[in-house]
mmCIF file of C-alpha atoms in Angstrom:
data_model
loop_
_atom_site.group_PDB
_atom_site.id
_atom_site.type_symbol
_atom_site.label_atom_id
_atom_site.label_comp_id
_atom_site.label_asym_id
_atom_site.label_seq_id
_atom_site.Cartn_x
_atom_site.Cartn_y
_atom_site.Cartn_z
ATOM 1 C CA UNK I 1 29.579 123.398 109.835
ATOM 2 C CA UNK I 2 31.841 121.289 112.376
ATOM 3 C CA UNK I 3 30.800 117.955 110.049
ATOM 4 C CA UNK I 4 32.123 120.155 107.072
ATOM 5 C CA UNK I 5 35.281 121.476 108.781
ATOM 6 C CA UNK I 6 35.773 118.409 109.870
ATOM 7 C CA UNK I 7 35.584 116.370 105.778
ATOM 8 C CA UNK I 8 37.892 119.666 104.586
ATOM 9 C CA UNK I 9 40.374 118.475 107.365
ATOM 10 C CA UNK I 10 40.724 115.010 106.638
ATOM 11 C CA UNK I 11 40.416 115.618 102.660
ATOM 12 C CA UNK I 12 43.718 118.367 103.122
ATOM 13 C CA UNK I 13 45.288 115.466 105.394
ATOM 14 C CA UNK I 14 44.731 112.712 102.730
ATOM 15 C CA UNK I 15 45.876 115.544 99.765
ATOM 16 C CA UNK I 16 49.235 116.091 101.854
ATOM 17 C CA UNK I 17 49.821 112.538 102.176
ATOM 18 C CA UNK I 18 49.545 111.862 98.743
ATOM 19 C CA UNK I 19 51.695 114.926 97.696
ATOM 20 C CA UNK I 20 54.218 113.559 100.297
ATOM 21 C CA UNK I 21 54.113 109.915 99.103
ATOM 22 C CA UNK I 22 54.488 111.482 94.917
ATOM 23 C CA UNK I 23 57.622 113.650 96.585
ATOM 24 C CA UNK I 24 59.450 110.159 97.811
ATOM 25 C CA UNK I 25 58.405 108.356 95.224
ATOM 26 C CA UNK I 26 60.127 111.323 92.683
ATOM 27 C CA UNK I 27 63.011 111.588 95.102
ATOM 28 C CA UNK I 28 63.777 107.480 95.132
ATOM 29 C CA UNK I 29 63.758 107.371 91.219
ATOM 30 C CA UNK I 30 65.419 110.550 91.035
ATOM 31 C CA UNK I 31 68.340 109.109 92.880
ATOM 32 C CA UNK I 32 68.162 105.601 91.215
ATOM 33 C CA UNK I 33 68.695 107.764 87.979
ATOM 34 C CA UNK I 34 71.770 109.589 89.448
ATOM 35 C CA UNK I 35 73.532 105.938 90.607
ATOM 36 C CA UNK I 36 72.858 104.840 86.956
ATOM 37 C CA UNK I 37 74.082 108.005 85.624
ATOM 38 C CA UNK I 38 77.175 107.506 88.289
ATOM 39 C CA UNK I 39 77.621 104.250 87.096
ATOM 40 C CA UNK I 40 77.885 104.680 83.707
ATOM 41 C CA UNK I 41 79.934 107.321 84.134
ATOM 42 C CA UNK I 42 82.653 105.401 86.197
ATOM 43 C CA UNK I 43 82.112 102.389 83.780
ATOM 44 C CA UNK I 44 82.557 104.263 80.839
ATOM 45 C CA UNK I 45 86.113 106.128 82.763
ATOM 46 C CA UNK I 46 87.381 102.591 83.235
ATOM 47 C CA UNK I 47 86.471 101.540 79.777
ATOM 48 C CA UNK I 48 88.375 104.339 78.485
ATOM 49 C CA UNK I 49 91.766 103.870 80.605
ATOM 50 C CA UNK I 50 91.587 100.353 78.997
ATOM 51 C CA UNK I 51 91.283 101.253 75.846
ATOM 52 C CA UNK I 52 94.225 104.261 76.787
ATOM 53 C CA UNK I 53 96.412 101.183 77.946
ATOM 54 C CA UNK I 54 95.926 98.895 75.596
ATOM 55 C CA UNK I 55 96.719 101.513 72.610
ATOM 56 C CA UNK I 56 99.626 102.735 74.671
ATOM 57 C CA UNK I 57 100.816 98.987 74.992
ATOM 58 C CA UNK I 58 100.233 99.001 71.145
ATOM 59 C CA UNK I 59 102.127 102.238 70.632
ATOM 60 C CA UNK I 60 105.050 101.326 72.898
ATOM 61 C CA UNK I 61 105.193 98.160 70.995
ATOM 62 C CA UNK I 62 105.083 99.534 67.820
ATOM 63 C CA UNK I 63 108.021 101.621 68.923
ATOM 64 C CA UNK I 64 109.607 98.969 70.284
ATOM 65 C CA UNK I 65 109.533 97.382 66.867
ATOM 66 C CA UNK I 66 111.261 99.957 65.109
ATOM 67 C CA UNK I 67 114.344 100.048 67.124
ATOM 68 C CA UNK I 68 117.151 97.822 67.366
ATOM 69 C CA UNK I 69 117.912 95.377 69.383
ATOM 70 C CA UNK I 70 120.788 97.781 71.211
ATOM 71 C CA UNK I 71 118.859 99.988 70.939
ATOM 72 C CA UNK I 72 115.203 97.609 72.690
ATOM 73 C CA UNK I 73 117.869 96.817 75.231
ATOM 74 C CA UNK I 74 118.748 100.287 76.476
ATOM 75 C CA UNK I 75 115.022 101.618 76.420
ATOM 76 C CA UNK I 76 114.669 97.825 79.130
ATOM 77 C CA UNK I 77 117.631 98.867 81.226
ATOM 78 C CA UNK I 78 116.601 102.274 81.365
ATOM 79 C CA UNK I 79 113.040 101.401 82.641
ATOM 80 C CA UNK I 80 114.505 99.781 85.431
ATOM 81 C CA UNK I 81 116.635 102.232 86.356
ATOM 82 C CA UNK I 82 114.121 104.877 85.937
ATOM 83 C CA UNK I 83 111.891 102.753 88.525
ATOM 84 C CA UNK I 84 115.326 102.492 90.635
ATOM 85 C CA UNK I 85 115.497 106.882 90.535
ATOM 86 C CA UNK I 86 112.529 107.374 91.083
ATOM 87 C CA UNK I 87 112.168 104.615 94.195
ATOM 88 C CA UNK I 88 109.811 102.597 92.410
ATOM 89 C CA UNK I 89 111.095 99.809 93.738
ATOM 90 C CA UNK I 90 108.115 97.376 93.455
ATOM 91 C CA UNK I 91 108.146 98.086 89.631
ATOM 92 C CA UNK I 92 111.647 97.268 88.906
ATOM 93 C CA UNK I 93 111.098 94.636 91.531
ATOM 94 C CA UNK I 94 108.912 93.363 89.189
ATOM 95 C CA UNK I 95 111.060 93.665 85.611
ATOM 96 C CA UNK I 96 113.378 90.910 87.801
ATOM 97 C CA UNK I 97 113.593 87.354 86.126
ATOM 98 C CA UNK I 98 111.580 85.254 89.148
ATOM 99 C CA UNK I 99 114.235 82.991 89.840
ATOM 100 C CA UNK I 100 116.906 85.278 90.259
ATOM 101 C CA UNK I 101 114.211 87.391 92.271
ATOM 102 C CA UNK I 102 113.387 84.047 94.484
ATOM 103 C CA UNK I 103 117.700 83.468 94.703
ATOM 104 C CA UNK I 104 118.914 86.631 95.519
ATOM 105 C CA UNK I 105 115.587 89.264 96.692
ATOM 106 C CA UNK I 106 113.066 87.039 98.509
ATOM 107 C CA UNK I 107 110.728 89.636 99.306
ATOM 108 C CA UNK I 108 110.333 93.277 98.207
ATOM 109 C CA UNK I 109 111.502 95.025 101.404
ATOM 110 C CA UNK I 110 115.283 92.426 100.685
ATOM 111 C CA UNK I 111 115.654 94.370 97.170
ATOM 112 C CA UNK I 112 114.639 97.460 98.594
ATOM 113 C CA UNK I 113 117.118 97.811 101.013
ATOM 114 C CA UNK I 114 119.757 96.675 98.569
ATOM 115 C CA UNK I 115 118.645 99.019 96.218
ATOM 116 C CA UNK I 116 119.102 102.230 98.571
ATOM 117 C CA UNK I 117 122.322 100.971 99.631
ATOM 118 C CA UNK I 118 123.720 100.204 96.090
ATOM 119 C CA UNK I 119 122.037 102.953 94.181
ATOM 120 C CA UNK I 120 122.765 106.444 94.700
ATOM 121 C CA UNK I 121 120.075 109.100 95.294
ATOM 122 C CA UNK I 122 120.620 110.384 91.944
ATOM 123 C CA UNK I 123 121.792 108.399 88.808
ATOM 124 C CA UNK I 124 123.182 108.695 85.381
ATOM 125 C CA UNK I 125 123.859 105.553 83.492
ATOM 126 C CA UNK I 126 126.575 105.433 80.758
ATOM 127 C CA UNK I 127 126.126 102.525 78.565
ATOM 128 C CA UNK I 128 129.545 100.783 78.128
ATOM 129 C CA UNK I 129 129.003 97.315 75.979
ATOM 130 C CA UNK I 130 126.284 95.284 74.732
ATOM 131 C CA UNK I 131 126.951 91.321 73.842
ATOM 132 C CA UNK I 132 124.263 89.140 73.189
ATOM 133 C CA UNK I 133 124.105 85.356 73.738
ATOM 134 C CA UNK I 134 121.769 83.396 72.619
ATOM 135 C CA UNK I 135 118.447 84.933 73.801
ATOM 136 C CA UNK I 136 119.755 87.064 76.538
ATOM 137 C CA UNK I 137 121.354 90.147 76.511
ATOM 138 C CA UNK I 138 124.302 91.024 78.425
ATOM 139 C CA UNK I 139 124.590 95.008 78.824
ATOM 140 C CA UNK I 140 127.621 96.846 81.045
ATOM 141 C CA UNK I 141 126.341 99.839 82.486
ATOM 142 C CA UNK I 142 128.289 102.835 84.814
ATOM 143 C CA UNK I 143 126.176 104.444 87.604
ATOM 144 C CA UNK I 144 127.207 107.671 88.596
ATOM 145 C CA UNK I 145 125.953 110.127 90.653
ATOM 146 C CA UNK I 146 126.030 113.560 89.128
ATOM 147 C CA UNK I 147 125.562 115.416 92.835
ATOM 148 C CA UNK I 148 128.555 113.743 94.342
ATOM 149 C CA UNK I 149 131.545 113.418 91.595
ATOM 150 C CA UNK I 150 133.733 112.055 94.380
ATOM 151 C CA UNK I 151 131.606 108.568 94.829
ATOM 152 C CA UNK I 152 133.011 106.127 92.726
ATOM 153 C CA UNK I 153 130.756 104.934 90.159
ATOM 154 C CA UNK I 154 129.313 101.634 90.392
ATOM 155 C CA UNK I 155 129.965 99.142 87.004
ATOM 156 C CA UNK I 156 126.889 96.645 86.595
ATOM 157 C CA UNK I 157 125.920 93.888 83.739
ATOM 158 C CA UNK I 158 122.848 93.554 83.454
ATOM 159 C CA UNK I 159 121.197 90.398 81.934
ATOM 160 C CA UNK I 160 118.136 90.708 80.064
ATOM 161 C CA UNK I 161 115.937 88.155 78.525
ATOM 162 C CA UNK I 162 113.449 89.388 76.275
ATOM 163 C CA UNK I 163 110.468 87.045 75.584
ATOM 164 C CA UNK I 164 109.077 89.674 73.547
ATOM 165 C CA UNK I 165 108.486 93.728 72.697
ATOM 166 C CA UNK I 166 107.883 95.388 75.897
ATOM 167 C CA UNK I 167 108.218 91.373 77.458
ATOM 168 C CA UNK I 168 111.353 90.971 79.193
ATOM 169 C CA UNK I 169 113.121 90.373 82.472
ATOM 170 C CA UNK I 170 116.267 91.007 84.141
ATOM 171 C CA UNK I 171 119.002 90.183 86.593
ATOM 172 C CA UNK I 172 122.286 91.370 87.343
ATOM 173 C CA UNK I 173 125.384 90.933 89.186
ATOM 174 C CA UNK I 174 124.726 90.937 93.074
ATOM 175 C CA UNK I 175 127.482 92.398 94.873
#
């Protein structure tokens, strides 16, 4: 009975290793099959924010196309001073034509601070003249700001190139 007791031992000790080796081998693909799932799932998020861009782009374009050029040139100004409101400065940083960027605002942190010492905390922009020359746009803006009627508001052309819808960049006068 000890030489039976014995092959019921080791055939429960071989039966648990197998059982254990089929659990880690179902646990490993299991897990391989949740990265995939993971993965496809992130790829197909990214795939779809592309897509939501690019129609967006198309959209805004499309917009764009339907306005006139007064019109083009206000919705530019205003998304640079949106950026400038809501102290987005490396956007608006960006909308800057590169030389006048390189000339005037060598580094982000230069336009920043002239930004916040220019700009007030809150602004409204009244749109005085428009004049166009050539390919550029020159358009006379007022800043106010509506919290404090007693600062002087702040008169600014702005120059705008546009290369094409939604395309453009911009400088204006440095004071």
């Amino acid at each position: 009975m000890n030489k039976k007791l014995k092959i019921i031992l080791v055939i429960i000790g071989i039966l648990i290793l197998i059982v254990l080796n089929l659990l880690v081998y179902i646990n490993a693909h299991t897990q391989n099959e949740n990265t995939n799932t993971t993965e496809n799932v992130i790829n197909t998020i990214v795939e779809h924010n592309i897509a939501t861009e690019e129609e967006t782009e198309q959209s805004r374009k499309e917009m764009l196309n339907s306005y006139p050029e007064a019109t083009r040139m206000k919705v530019y100004v205003g998304q640079y001073i949106s950026a400038i409101d809501s102290k987005d400065y490396e956007t608006a940083y960006n909308l800057l034509y590169e030389n006048f960027r390189n000339t005037y605002f060598k580094t982000l942190e230069d336009f920043q601070n002239y930004a916040e010492q220019k700009y007030p905390d809150e602004i409204v922009v009244e749109y005085l003249n428009m004049e166009r020359e050539g390919t550029m746009y020159i358009v006379t803006i007022s800043i106010t700001d509506p919290l404090n009627r007693d600062t002087p508001a702040i008169q600014q052309n702005i120059v705008i190139q546009e290369n094409d819808l939604n395309d453009f960049v911009l400088s204006f006068n440095v004071e």
